[in-house]
Short mmCIF file of C-alpha atoms and ligand atoms in Angstrom, two decimals:
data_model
loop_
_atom_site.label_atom_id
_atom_site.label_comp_id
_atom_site.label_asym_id
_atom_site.label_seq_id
_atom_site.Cartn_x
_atom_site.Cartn_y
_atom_site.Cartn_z
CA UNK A 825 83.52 131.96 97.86
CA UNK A 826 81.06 129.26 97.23
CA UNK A 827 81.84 125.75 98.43
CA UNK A 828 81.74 123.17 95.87
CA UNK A 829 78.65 121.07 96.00
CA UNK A 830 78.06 117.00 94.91
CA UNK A 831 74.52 116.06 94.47
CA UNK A 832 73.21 112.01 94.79
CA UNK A 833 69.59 111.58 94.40
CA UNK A 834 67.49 114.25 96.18
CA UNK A 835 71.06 114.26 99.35
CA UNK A 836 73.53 117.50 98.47
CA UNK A 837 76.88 117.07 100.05
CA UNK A 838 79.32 119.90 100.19
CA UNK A 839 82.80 119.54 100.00
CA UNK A 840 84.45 119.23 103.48
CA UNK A 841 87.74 117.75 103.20
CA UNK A 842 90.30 118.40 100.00
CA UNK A 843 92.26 115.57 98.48
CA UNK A 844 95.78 117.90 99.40
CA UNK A 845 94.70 117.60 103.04
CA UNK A 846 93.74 113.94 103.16
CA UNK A 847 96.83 113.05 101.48
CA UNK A 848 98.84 115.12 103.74
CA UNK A 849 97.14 112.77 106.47
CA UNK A 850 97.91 109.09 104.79
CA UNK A 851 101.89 110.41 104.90
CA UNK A 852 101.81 111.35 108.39
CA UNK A 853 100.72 107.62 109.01
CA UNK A 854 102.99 106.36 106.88
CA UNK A 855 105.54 108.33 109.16
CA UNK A 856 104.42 106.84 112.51
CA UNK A 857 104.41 103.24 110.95
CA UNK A 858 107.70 103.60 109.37
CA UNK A 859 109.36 104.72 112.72
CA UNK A 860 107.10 101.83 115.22
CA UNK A 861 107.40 98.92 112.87
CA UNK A 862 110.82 99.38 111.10
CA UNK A 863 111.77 95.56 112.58
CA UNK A 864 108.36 94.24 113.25
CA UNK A 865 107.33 93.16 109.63
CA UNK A 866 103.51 94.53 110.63
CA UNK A 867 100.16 93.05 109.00
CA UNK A 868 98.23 95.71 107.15
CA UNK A 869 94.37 94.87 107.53
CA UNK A 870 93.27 97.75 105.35
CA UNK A 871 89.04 97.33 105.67
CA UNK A 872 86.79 97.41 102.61
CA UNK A 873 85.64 99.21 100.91
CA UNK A 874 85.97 102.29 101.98
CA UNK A 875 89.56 102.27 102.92
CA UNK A 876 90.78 102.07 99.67
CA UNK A 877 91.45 105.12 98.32
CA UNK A 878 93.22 106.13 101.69
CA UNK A 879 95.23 103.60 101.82
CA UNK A 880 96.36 103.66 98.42
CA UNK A 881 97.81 107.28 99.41
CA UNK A 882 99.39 105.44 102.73
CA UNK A 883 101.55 103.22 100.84
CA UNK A 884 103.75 104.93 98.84
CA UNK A 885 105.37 106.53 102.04
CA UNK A 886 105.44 103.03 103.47
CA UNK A 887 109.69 102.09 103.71
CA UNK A 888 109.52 99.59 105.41
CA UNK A 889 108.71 95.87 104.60
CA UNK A 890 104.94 94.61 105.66
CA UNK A 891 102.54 91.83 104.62
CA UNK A 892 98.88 92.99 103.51
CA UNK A 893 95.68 91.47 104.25
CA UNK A 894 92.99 93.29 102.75
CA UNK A 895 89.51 92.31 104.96
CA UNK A 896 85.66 93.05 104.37
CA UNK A 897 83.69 93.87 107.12
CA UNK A 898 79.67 93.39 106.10
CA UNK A 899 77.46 95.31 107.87
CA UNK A 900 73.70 94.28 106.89
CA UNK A 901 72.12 96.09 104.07
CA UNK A 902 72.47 99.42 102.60
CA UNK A 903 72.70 102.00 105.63
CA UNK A 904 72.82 106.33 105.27
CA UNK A 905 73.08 107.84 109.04
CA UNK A 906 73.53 105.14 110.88
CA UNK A 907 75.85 101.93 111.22
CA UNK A 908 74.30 98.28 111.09
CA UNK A 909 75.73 95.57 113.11
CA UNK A 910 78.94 94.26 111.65
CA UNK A 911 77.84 90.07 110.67
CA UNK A 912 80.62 88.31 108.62
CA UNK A 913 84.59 88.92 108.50
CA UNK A 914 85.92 88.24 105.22
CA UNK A 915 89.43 87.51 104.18
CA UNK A 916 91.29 87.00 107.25
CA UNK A 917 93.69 84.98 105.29
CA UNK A 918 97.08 85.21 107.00
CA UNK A 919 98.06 83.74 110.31
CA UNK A 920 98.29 86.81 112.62
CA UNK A 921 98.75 84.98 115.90
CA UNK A 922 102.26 86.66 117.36
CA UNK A 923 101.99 89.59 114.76
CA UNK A 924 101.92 93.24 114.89
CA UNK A 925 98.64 93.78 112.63
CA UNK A 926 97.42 97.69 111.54
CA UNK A 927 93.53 98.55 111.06
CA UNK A 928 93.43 100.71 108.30
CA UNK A 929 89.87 102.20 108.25
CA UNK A 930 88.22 104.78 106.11
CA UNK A 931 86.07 105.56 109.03
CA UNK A 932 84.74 104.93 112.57
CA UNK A 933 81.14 105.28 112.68
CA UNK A 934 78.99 103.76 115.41
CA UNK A 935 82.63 101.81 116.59
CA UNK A 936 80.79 98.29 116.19
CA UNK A 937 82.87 97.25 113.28
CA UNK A 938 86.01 98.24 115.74
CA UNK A 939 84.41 96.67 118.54
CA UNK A 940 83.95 93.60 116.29
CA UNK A 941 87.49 93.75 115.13
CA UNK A 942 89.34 94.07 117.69
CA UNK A 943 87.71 91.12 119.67
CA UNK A 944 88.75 88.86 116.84
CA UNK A 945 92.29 90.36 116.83
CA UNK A 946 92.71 89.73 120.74
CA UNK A 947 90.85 86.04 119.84
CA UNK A 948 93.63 85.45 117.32
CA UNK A 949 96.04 85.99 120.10
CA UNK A 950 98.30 88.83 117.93
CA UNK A 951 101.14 90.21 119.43
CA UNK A 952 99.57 93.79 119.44
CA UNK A 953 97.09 95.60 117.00
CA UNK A 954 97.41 99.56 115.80
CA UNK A 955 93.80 101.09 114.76
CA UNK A 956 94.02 103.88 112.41
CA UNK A 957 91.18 105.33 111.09
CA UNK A 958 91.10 108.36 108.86
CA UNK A 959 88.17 109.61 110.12
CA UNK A 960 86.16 109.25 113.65
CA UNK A 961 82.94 110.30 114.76
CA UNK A 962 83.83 111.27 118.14
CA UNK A 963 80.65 112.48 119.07
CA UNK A 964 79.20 108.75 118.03
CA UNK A 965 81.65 106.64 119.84
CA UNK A 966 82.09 105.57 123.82
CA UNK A 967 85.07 105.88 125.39
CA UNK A 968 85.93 102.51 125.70
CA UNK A 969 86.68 103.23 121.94
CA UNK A 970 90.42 103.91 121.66
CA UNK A 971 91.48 104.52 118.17
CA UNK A 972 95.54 104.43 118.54
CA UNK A 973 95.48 106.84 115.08
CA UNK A 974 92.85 109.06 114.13
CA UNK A 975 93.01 111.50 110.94
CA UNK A 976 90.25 113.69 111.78
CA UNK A 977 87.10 114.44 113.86
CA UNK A 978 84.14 115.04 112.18
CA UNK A 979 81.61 114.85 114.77
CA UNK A 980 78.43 113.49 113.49
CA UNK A 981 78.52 114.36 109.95
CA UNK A 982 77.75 111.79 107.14
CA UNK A 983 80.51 111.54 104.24
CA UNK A 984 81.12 110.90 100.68
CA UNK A 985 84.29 110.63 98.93
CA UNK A 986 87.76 109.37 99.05
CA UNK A 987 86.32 105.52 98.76
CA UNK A 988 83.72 106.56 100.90
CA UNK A 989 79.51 105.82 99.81
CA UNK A 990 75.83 106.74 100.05
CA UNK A 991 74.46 103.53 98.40
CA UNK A 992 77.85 102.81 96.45
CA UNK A 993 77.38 106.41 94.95
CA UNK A 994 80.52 108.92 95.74
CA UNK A 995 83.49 106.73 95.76
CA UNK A 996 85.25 108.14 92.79
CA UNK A 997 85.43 111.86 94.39
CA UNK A 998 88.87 112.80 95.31
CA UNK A 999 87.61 115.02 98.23
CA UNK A 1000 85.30 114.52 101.27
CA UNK A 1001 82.11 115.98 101.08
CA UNK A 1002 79.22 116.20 103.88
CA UNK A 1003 75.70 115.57 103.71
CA UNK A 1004 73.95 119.10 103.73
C1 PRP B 2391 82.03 101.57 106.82
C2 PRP B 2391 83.47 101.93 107.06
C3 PRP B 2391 83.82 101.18 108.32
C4 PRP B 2391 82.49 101.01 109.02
C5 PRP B 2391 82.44 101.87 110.22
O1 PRP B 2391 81.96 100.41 106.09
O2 PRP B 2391 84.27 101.55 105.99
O3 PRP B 2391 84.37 99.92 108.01
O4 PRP B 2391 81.48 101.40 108.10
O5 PRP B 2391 81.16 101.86 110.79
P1 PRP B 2391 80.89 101.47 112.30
O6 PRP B 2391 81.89 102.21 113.16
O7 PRP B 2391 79.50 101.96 112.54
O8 PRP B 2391 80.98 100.00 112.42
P2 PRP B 2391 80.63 99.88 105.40
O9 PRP B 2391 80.06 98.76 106.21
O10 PRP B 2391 79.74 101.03 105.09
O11 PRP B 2391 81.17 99.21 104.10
P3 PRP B 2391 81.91 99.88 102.85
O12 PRP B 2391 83.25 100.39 103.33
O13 PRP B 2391 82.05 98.75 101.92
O14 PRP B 2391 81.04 100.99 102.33
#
């Protein structure tokens, strides 16, 4: 059987991930949060762009009540293989001191944008902070990384699809596909 194939520029990604299985993923977190935070009225910090079409699967599953901040994390530049340095936060609107926030990411790449994060979160004195990311390049990221909620490992492949970009090309597509 051949495996479906997206092509952007002269880069051919092949289809790695199906929508079915990702979607299977944003309900299991929707699980966990619905039995952790059922009194705890979280903060969702689901992280831009990328997260979006992930999330959007999340919340439907979501029973319980939560607030939603939706932030932007710029890294500089346009970037393919490897992760700039994470320079502005955008959007961190509500007062999270004493909350329970959730990361929501699409991805964890080089880990700067959670290093990044998570020092503002423990700055902002919250109460405690889940990160969830759907995907985590293991292979990329220290130890002193700890993602509390991971979808899947994908090593040190580069991604398209499901919100995710190569130059803002490749967000539409409903699966995950891998740079050949
Ligand atoms: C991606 C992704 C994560 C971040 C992870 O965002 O959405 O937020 O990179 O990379 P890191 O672990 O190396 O910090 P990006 O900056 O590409 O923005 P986008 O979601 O708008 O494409």
């Amino acid at each position: 059987m051949t495996v479906p194939t997206y092509q952007i520029g002269d880069k051919t990604f092949r289809l790695l991930i199906k929508n079915d299985v990702l979607k299977q993923k944003a309900k299991e977190l929707a699980e966990r949060i619905n039995q952790e935070y059922k009194d705890k009225n979280p903060i969702l910090l689901p992280i831009l762009t990328g997260s979006f079409m992930f999330f959007a699967d999340v919340l439907p599953h979501l029973t319980i009540p939560y607030e939603i901040n939706f932030v932007k994390v710029s890294s500089y530049g346009m970037r393919m293989t490897s992760s700039a340095a994470p320079r502005a936060l955008m959007g961190l609107l509500l007062h999270l001191e004493n909350r329970h926030v959730i990361v929501v990411e699409d991805i964890v790449d080089s880990g700067k944008t959670y290093q990044f994060l998570s020092n503002k979160l423990k700055e902002m004195k919250v109460q405690s902070y889940l990160y969830t990311a759907l995907l985590v390049k293991k292979e990329n990221v220290s130890d002193e990384i700890a993602i509390d909620w991971m979808g899947f490992d994908i090593g040190k492949a580069f991604v398209v699809g499901y919100g995710m970009d190569y130059q803002e090309k490749g967000r539409h597509l409903k699966d995950i596909y891998q740079l050949v």
